mmCIF file of C-alpha atoms and ligand atoms in Angstrom:
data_model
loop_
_atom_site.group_PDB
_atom_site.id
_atom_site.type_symbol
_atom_site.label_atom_id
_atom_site.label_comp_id
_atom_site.label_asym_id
_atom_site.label_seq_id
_atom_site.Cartn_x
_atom_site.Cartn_y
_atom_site.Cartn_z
ATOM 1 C CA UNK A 1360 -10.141 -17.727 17.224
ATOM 2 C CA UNK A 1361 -11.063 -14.184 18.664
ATOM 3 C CA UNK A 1362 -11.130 -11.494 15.571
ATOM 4 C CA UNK A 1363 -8.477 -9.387 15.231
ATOM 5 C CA UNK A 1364 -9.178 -5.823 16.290
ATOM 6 C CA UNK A 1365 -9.702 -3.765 13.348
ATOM 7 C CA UNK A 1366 -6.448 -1.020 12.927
ATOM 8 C CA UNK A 1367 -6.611 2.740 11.116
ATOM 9 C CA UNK A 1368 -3.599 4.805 10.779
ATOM 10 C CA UNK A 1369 -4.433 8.410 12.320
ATOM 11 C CA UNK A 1370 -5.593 10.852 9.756
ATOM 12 C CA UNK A 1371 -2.329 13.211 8.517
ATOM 13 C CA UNK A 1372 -2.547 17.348 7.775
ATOM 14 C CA UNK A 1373 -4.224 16.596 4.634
ATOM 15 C CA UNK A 1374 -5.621 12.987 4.433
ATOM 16 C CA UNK A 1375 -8.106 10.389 6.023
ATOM 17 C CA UNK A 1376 -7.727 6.222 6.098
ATOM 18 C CA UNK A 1377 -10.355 4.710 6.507
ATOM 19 C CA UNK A 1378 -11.506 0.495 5.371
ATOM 20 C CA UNK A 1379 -13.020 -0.320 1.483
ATOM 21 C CA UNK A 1380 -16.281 -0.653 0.593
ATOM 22 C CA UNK A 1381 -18.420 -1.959 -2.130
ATOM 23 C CA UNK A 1382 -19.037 1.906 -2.863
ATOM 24 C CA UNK A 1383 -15.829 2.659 -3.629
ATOM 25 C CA UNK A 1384 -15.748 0.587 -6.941
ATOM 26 C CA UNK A 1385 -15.996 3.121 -9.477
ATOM 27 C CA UNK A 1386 -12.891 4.957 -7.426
ATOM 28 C CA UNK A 1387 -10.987 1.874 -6.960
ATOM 29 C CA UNK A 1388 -11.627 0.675 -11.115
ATOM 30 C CA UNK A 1389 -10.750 3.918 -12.439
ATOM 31 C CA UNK A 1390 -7.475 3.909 -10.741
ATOM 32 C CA UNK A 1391 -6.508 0.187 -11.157
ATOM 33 C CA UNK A 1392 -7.808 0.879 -14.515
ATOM 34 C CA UNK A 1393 -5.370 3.672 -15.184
ATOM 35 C CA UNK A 1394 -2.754 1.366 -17.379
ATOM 36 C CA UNK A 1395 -0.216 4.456 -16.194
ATOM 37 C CA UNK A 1396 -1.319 3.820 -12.525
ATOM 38 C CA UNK A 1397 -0.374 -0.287 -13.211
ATOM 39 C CA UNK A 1398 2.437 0.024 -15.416
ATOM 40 C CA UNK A 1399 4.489 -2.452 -13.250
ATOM 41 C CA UNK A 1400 1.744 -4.607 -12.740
ATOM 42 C CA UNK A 1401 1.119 -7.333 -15.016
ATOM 43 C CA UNK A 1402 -2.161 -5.637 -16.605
ATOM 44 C CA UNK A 1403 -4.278 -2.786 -15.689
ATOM 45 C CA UNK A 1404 -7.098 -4.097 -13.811
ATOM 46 C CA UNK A 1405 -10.872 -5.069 -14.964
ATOM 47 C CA UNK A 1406 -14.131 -3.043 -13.138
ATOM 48 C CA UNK A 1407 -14.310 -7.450 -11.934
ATOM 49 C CA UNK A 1408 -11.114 -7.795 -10.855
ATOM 50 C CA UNK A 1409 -11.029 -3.938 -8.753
ATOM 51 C CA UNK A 1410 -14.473 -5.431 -7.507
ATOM 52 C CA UNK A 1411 -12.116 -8.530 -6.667
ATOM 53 C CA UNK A 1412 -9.283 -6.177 -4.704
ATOM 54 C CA UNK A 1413 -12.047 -4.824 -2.202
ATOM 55 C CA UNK A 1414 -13.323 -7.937 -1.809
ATOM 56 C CA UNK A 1415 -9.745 -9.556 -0.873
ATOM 57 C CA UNK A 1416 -8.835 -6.260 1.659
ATOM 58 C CA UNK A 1417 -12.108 -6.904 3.704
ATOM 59 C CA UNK A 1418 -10.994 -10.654 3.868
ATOM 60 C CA UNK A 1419 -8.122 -9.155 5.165
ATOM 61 C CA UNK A 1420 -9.544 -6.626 7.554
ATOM 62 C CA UNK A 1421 -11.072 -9.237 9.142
ATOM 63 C CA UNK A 1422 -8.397 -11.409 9.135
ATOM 64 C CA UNK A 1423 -5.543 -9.359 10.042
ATOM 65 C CA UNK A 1424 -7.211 -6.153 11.646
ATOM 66 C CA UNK A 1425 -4.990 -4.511 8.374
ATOM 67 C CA UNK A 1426 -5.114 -4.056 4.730
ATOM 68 C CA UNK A 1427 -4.704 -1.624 1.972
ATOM 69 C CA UNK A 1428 -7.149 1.371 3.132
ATOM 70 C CA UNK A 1429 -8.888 3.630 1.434
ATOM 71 C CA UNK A 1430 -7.088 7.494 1.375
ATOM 72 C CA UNK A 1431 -8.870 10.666 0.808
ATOM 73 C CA UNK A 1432 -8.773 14.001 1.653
ATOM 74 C CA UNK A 1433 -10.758 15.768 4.545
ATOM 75 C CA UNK A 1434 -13.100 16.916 2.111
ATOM 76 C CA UNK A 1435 -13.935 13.343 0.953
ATOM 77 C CA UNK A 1436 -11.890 13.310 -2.455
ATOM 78 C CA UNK A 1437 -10.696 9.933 -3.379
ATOM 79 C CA UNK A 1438 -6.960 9.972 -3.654
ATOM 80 C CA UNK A 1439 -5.820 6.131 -3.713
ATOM 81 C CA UNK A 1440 -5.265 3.654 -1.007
ATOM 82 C CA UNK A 1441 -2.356 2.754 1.603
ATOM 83 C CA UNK A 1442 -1.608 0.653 3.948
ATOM 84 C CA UNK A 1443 -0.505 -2.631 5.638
ATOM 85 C CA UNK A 1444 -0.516 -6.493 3.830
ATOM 86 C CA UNK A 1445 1.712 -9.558 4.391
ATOM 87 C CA UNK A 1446 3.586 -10.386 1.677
ATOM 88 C CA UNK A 1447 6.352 -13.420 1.355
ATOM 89 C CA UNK A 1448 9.923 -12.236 0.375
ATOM 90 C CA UNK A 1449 11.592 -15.537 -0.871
ATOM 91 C CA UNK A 1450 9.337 -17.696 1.002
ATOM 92 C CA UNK A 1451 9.255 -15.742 4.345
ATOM 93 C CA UNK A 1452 6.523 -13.520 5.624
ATOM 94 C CA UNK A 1453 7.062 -9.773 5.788
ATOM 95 C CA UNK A 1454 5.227 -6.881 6.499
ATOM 96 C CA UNK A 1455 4.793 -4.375 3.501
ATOM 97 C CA UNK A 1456 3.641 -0.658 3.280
ATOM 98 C CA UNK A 1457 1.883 -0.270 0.190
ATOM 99 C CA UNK A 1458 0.200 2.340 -2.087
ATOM 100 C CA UNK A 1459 -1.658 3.286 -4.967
ATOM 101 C CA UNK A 1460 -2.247 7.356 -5.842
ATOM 102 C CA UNK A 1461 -4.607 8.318 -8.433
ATOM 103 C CA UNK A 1462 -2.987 9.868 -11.195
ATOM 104 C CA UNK A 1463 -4.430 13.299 -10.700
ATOM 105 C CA UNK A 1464 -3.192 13.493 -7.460
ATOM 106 C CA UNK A 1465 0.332 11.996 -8.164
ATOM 107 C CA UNK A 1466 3.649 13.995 -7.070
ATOM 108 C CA UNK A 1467 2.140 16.192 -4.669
ATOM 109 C CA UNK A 1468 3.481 13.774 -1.904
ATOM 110 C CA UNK A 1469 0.154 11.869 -0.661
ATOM 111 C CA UNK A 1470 1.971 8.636 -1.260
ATOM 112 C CA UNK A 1471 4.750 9.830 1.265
ATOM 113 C CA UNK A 1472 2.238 11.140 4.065
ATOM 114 C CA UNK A 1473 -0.015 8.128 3.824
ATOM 115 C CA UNK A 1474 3.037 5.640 4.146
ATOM 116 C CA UNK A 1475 4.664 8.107 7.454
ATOM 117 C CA UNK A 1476 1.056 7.735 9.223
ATOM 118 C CA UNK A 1477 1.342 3.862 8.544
ATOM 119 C CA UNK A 1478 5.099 3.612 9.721
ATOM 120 C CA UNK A 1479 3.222 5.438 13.105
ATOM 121 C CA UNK A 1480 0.650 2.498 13.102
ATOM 122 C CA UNK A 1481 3.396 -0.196 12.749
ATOM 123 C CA UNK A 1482 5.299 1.529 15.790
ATOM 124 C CA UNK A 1483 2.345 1.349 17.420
ATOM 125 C CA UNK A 1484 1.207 -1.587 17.044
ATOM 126 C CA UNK A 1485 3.691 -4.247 15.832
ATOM 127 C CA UNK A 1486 7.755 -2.268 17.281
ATOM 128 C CA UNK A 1487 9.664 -3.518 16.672
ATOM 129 C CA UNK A 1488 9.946 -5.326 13.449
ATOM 130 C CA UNK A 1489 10.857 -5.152 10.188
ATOM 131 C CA UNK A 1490 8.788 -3.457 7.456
ATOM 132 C CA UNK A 1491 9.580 -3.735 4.036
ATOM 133 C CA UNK A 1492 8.459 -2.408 0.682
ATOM 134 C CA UNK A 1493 8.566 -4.616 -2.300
ATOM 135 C CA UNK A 1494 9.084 -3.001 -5.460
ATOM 136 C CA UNK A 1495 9.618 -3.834 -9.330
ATOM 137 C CA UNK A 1496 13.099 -2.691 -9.954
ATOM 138 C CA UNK A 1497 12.563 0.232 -12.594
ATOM 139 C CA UNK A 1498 9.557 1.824 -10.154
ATOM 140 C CA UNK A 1499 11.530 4.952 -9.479
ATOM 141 C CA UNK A 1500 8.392 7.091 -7.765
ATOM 142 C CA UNK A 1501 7.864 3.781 -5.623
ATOM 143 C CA UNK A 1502 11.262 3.658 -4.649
ATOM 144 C CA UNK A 1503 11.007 7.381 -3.484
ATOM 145 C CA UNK A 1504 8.452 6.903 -1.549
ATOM 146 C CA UNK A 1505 10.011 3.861 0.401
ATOM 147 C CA UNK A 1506 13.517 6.063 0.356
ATOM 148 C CA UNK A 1507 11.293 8.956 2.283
ATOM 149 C CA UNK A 1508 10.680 6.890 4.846
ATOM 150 C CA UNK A 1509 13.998 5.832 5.723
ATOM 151 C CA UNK A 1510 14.211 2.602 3.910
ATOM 152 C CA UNK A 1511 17.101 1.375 1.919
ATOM 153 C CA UNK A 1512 17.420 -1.774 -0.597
ATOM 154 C CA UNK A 1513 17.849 -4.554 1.860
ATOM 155 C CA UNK A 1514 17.416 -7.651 -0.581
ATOM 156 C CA UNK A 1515 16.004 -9.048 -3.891
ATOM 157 C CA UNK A 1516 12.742 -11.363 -3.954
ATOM 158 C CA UNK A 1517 13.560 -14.140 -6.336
ATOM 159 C CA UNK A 1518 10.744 -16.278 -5.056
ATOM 160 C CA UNK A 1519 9.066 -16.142 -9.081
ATOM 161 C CA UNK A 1520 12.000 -17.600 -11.221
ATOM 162 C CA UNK A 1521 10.972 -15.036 -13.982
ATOM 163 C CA UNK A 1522 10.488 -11.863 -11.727
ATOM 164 C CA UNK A 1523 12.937 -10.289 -9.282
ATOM 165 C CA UNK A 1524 11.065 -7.729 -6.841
ATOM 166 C CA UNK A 1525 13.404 -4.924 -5.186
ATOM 167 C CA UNK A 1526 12.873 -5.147 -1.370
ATOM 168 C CA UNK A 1527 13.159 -2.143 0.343
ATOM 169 C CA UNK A 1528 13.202 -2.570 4.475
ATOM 170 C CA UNK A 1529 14.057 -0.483 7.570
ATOM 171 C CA UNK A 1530 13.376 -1.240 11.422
ATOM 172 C CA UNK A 1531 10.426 0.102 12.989
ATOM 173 C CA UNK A 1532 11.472 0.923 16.461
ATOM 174 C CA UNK A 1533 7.891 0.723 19.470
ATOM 175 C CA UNK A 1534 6.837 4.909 20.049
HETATM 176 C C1 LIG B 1404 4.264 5.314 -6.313
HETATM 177 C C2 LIG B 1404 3.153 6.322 -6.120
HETATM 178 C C3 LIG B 1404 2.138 5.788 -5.124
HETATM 179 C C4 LIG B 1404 3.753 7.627 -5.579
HETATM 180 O O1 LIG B 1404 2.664 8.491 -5.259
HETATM 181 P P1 LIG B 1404 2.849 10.051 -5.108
HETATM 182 O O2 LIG B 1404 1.748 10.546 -4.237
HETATM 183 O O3 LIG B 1404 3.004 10.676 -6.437
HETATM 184 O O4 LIG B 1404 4.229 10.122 -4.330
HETATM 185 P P2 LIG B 1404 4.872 11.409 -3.631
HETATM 186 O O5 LIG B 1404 4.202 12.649 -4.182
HETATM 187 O O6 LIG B 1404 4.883 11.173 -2.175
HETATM 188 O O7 LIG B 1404 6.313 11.387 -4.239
HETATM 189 C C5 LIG B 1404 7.328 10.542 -3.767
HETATM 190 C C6 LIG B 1404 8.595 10.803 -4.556
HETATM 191 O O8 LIG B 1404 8.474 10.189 -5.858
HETATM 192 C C7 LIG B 1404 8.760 11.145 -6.856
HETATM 193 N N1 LIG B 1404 7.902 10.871 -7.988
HETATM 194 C C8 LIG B 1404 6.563 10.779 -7.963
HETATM 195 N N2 LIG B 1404 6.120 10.503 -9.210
HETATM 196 C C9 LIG B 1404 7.199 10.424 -9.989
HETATM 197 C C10 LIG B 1404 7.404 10.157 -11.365
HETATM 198 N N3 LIG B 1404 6.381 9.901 -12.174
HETATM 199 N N4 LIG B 1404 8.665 10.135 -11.844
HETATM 200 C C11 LIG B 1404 9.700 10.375 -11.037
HETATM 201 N N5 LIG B 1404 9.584 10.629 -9.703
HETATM 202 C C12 LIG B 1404 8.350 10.661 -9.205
HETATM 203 C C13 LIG B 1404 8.431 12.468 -6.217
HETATM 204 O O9 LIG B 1404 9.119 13.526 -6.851
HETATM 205 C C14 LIG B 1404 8.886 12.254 -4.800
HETATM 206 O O10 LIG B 1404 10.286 12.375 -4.728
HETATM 207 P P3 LIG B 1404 10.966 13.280 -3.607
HETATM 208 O O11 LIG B 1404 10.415 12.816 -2.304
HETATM 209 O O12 LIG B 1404 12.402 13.026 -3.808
HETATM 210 O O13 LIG B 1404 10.527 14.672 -3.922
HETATM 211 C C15 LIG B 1404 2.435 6.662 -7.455
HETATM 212 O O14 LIG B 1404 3.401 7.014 -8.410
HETATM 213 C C16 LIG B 1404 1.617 5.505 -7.973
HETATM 214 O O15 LIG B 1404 0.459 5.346 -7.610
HETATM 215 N N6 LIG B 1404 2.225 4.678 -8.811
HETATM 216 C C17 LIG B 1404 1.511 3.552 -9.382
HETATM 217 C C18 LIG B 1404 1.216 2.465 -8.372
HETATM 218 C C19 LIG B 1404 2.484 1.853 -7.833
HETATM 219 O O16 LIG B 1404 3.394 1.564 -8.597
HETATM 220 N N7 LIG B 1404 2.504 1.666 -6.510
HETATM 221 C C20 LIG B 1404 3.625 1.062 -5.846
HETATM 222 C C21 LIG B 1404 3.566 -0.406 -5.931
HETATM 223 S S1 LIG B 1404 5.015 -1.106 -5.169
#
């Protein structure tokens, strides 16, 4: 099977995408270090187990052509990552917009302009389809973000008998 061609979301006023690398571990562990940062997660991550997350989004770059991607700003600074994964809501395969924003750089709406420059990729590239966000219930900012882009709740994941995920979802019409 030919490789996928690799995808980037176009840079935005204030930030770049671009795909993870070994360097950014120190970045990437700090953050999914930060037990505020994973506070719906089941356990702030280990410097092994951020080394782990890269790993798995190059598998999927390569895979896919897609995968969470590194954010920062023009000037280099490491902000979080964003982007594109398939995920399985109750045993079906979905597209998700996903983020992480390091908590210096929370609620100044980075999370927001990362996710709008992926929606543009998924018109792009995929239009139409659905795109969903999947979300622990009591993740208010999370929510937000989703809500900014014009999702709305559209079902409940109940795949996990012991954990029910809020899916957001909207339409992505082609551009
Ligand atoms: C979710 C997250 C990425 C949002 O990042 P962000 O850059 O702060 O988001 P934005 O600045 O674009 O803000 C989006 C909205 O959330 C609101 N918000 C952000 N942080 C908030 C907080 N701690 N409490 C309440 N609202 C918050 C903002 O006010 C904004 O609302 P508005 O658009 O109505 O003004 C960030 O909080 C985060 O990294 N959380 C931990 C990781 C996570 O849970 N990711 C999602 C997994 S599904």
């Amino acid at each position: 099977m030919n490789a996928p061609r690799r995808l980037l979301p176009e840079p935005t006023d204030r930030l770049v995408f671009r795909e993870m690398t070994e360097n950014d571990l120190d970045a990437m562990a700090d953050m999914l270090g930060d037990p505020e940062v994973m506070t719906f997660f089941p356990a702030p991550k280990t410097r092994d187990e951020s080394a782990e997350w890269i790993t798995r989004m190059q598998q999927r770059y390569r895979e896919h052509g897609h995968g969470l991607w590194v954010i920062e700003t023009h000037d280099g600074d490491f902000v979080g990552d964003c982007g594109l994964t398939w995920q399985s809501v109750n045993d079906t395969p979905v597209l998700e917009v996903g983020y992480h924003v390091r908590r210096a750089m929370q609620r100044q709406g980075y999370a927001t302009e990362a996710a709008r420059a992926c929606v543009e990729l998924v018109a792009r590239e995929f239009a139409p389809t659905l795109l969903t966000a999947i979300i622990h219930p009591a993740n208010d900012p999370s929510r937000r973000v989703a809500e900014n882009l014009g999702m709305t709740h559209i079902d409940d994941d109940r795949a996990h008998p012991w954990i029910v995920r809020t899916v957001m979802g909207m339409q992505v019409a082609p551009r």
